[in-house]
Short mmCIF file of C-alpha atoms in Angstrom, two decimals:
data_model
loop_
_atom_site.label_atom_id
_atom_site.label_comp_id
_atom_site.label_asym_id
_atom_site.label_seq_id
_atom_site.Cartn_x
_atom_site.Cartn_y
_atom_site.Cartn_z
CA UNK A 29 -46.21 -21.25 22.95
CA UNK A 30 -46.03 -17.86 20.38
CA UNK A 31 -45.14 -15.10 22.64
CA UNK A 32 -46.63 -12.37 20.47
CA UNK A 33 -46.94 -8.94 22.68
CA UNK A 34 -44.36 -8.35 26.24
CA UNK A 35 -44.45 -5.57 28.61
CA UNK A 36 -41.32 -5.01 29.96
CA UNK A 37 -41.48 -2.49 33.19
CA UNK A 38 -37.63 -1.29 33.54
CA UNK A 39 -35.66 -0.79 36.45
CA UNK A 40 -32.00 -0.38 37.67
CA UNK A 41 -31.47 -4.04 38.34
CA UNK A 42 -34.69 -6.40 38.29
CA UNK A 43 -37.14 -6.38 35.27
CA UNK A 44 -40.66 -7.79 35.38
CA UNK A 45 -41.25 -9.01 31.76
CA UNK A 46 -45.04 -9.95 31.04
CA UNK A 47 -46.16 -11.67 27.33
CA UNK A 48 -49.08 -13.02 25.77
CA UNK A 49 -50.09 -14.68 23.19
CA UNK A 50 -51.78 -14.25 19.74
CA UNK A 51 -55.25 -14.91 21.99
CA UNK A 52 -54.20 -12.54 24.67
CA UNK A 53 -53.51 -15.08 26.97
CA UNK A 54 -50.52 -14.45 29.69
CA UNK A 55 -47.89 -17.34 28.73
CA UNK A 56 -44.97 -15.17 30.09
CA UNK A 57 -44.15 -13.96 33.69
CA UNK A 58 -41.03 -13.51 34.64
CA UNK A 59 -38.22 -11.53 36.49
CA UNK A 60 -34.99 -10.63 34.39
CA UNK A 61 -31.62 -9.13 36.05
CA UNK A 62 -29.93 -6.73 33.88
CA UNK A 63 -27.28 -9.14 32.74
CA UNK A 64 -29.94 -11.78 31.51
CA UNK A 65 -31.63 -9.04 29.16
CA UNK A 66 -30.08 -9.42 26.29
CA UNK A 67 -29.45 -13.33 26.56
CA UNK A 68 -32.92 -13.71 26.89
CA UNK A 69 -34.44 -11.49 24.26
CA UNK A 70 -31.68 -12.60 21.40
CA UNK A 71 -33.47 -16.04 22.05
CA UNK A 72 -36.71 -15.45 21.69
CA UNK A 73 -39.03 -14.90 18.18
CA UNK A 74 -39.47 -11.32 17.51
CA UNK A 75 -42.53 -9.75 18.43
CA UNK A 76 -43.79 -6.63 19.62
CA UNK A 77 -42.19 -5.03 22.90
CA UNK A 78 -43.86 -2.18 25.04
CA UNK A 79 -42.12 -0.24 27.61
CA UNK A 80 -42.40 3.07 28.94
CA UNK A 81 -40.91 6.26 28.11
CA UNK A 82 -38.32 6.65 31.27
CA UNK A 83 -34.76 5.95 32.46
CA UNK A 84 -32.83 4.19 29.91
CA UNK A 85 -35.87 3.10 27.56
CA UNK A 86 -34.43 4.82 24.91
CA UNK A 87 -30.97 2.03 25.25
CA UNK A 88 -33.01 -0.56 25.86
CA UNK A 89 -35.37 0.13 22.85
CA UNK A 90 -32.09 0.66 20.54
CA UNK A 91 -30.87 -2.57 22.07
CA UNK A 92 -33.66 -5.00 21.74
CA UNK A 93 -34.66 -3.36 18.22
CA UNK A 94 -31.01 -4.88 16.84
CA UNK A 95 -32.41 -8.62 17.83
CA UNK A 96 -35.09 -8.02 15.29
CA UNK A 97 -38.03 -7.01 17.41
CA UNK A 98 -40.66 -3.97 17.10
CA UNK A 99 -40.07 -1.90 19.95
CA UNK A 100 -42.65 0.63 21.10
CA UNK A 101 -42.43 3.34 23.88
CA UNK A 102 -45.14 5.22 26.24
CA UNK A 103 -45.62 7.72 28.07
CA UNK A 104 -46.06 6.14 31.30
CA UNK A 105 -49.71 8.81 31.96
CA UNK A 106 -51.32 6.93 28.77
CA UNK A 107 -50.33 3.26 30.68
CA UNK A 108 -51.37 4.05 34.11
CA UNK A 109 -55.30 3.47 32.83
CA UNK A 110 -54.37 0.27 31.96
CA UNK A 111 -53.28 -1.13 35.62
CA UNK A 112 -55.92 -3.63 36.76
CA UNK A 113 -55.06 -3.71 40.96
CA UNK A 114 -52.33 -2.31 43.09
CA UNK A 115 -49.56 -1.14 41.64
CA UNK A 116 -46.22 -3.14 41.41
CA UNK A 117 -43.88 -4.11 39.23
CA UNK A 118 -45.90 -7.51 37.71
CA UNK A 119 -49.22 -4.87 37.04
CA UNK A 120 -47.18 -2.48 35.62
CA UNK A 121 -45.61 -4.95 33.26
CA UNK A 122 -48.85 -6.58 32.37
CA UNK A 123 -50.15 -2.86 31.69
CA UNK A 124 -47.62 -1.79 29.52
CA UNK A 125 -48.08 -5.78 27.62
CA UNK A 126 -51.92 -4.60 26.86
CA UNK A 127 -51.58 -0.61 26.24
CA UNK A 128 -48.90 -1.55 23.56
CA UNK A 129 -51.54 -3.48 21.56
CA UNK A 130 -53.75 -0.89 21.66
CA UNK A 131 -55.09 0.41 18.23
CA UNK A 132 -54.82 4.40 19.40
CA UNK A 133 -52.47 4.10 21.74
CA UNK A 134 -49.71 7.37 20.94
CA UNK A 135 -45.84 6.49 21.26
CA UNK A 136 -42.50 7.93 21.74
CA UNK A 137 -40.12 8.31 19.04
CA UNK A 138 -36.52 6.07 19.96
CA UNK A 139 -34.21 8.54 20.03
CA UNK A 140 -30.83 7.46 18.73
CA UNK A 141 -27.14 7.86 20.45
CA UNK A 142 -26.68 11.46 19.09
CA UNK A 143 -29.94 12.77 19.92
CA UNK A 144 -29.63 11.48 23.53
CA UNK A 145 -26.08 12.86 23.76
CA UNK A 146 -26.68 16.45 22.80
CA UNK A 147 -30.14 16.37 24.64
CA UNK A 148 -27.83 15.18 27.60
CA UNK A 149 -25.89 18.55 27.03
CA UNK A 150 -28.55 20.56 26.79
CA UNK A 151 -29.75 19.43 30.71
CA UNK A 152 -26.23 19.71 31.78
CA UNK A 153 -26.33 23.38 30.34
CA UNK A 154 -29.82 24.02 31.84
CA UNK A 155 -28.62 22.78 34.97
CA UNK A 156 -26.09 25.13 35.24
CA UNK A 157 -28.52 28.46 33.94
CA UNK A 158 -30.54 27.54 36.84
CA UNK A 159 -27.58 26.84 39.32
CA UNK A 160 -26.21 30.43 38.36
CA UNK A 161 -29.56 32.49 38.84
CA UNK A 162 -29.82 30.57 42.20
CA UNK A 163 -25.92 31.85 43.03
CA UNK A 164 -26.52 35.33 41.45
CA UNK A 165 -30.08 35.53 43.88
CA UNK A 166 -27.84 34.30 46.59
CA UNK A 167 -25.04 36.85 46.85
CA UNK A 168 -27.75 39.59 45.93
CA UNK A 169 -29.42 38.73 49.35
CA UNK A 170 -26.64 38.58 51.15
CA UNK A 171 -25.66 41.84 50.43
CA UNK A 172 -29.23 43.56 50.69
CA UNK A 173 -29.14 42.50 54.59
CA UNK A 174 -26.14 44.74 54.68
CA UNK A 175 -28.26 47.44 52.90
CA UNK A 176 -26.29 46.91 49.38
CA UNK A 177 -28.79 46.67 46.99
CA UNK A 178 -27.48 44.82 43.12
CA UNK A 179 -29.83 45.27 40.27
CA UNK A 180 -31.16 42.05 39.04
CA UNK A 181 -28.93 40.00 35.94
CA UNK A 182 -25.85 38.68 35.57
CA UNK A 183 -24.33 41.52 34.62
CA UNK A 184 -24.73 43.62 37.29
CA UNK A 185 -23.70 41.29 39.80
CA UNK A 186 -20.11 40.89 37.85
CA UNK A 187 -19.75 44.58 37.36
CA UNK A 188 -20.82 45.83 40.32
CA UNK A 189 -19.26 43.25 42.73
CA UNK A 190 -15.67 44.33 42.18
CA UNK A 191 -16.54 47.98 42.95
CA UNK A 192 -18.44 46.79 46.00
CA UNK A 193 -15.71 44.67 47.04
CA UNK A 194 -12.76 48.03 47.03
CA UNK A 195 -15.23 49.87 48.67
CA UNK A 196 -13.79 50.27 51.95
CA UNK A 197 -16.75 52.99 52.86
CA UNK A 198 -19.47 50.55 52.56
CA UNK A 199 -19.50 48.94 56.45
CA UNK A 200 -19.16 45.23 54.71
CA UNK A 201 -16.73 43.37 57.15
CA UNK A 202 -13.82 41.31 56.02
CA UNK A 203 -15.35 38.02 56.66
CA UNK A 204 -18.25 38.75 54.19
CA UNK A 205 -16.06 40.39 51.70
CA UNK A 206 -14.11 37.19 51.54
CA UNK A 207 -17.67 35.09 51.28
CA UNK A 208 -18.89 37.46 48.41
CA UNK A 209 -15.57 37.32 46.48
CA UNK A 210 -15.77 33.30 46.36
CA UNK A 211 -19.38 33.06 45.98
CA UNK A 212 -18.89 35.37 43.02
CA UNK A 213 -16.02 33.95 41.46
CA UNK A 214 -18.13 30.62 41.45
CA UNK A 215 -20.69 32.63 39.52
CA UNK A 216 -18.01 33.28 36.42
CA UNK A 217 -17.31 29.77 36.51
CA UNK A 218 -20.87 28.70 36.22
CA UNK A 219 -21.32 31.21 33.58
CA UNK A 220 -18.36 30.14 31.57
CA UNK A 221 -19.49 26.07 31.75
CA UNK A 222 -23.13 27.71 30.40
CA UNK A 223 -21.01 29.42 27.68
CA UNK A 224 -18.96 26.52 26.52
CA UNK A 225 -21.91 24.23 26.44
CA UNK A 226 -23.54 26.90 24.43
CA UNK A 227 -20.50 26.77 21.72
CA UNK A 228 -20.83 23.03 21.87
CA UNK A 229 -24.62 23.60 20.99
CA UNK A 230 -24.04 25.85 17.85
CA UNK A 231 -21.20 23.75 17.09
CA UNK A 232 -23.93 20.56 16.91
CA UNK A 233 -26.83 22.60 15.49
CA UNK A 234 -24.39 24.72 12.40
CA UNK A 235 -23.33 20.97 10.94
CA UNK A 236 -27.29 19.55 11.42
CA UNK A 237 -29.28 20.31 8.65
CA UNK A 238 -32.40 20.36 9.56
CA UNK A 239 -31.64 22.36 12.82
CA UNK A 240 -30.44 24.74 10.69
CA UNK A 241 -33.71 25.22 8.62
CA UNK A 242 -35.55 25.20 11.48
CA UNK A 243 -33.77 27.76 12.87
CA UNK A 244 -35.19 30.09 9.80
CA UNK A 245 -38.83 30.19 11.87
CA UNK A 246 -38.68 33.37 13.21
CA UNK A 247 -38.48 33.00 16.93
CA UNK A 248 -36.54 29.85 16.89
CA UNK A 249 -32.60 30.32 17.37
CA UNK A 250 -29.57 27.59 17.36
CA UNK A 251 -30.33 26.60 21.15
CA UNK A 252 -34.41 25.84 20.16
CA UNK A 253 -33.70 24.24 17.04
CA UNK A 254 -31.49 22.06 18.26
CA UNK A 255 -33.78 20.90 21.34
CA UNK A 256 -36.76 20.36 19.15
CA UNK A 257 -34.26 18.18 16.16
CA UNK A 258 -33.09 16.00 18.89
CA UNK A 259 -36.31 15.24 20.50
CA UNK A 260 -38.45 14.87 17.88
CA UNK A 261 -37.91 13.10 14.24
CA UNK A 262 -37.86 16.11 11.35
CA UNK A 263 -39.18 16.11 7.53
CA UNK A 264 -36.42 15.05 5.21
CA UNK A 265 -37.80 16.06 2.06
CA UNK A 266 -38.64 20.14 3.27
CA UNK A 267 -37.20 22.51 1.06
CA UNK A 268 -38.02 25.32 2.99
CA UNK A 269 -38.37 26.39 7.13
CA UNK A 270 -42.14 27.76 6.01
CA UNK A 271 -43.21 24.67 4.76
CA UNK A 272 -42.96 22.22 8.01
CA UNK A 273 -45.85 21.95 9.80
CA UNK A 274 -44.24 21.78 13.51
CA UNK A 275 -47.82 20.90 15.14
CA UNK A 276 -49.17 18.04 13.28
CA UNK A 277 -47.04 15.61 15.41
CA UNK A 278 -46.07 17.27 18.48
CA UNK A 279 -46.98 20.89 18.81
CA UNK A 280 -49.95 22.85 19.97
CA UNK A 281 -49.86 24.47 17.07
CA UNK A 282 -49.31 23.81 13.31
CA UNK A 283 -48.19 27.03 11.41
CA UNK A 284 -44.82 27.96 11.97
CA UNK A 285 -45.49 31.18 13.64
CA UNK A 286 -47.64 29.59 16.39
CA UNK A 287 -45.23 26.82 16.61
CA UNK A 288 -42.54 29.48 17.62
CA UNK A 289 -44.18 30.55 20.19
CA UNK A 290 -44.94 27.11 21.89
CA UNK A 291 -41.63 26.04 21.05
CA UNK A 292 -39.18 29.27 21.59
CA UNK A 293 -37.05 28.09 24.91
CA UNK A 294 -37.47 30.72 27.66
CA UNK A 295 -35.41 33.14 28.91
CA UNK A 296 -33.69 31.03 31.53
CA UNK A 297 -32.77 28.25 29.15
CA UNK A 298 -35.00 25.75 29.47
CA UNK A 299 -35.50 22.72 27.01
CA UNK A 300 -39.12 23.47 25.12
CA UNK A 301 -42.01 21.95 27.25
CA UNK A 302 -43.89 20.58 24.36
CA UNK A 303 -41.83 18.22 23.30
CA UNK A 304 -42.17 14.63 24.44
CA UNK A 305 -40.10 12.14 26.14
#
């Protein structure tokens, strides 16, 4: 029995491992706990290993890759064709087993460690953006029902809040003053967690090389460059920023104009939405 092609469908705990033959014919159905992974695959001839793109994938690729076999990754949208009945965790296994085979089928890049670690602090820092515009909405409602009105930003709300606060002509009773003056002084801490995952950023993307020259397309900055580097594999023989072409693999786009305007994070922070898992 030559197990040629498996579909492994991931979990927390329990994996459903499906594998065929050079024929195509199942030979391999079986459950795996988390602790049994490795034993089992370290035993086994290489061959070629589909999974999809999604919790810990990316480990599990690394991992499996190191016992000699060809690891692929999907997004799970192109496997979900490929599911013959209900779905569970034996079809989805036995899905991902034949859409790994396929001739056109379109896979993920396996990130390594330090891609997934500074992608991991770019969500932390996006986290907190979005946490912060939800405080800084927050105490600017609170404050219009007492007919304050705050100017949208940041800004304002930290500049105008202490003023607020010593105004003792305003009608804003103790008990809210006291509410405002925590909720804002969370605000500065939220702000200064986005700031010092920001220097961490720069810090990554000044010693990467290739964020660096990507940074050069106008439009793109240190946060951008850095986002797009760690997602996505770069050109290692570009000499210069106007000579990449950004679309071919992953972009709508492939000029590096148009490409910084798909990829150029937006205002609020976010990771860029074209690139893939």
């Amino acid at each position: 029995m030559k197990i040629t092609t498996i579909g492994i469908d991931l979990a927390k705990e329990v994996f459903q491992i499906h594998g065929v033959d050079t024929h195509g014919k199942a030979v391999l159905r079986k459950q795996l706990r988390r602790g049994e992974m490795a034993k089992f695959f370290i035993n086994i001839d290489p061959c070629l290993i589909g999974m999809e793109a999604c919790g810990s994938a990316h480990h599990w690729a690394r991992k499996l890759g190191e016992f000699g076999h060809t690891v692929r990754l999907m997004s799970p949208q192109f496997v979900k064709p490929y599911v013959k009945t209900n779905k569970n965790d034996m079809a989805d296994a036995e899905a991902i087993c034949e859409a790994v085979s396929r001739p056109n089928m379109r896979f993920v890049q396996i990130k390594n460690v330090e891609q997934q670690a500074i992608l991991s602090v770019h969500r932390a820092r996006q986290g907190f953006v979005k946490t912060r515009t939800a405080q800084g909405n927050q105490i600017r409602g609170l404050l219009s029902e007492f007919g304050i009105v705050i100017p949208q930003g940041i800004n304002a709300i930290t500049k105008r809040v202490p003023e607020m606060l010593e105004d003792a002509e305003n009608g804003l009773p103790g008990t809210m003053r006291q509410l405002i003056a925590r909720l804002t002084d969370n605000l500065k801490e939220m702000d200064r967690q986005v700031n010092e995952l920001e220097a961490q950023i720069r810090t990554w993307h000044n010693a990467n090389a290739a964020s660096r020259k990507l940074a050069e397309i106008p439009g793109i900055g240190p946060i951008t460059a850095s986002a797009i580097v760690a997602t996505v594999e770069m050109p290692r023989n570009t000499r210069t920023a106007g000579s990449w072409r950004l679309g071919s693999a992953w972009c709508p786009s492939n000029t590096p104009a148009a490409a910084s305007r798909h990829c150029s994070a937006s205002a609020s922070g976010e990771i860029p939405i074209c690139a893939p898992c």
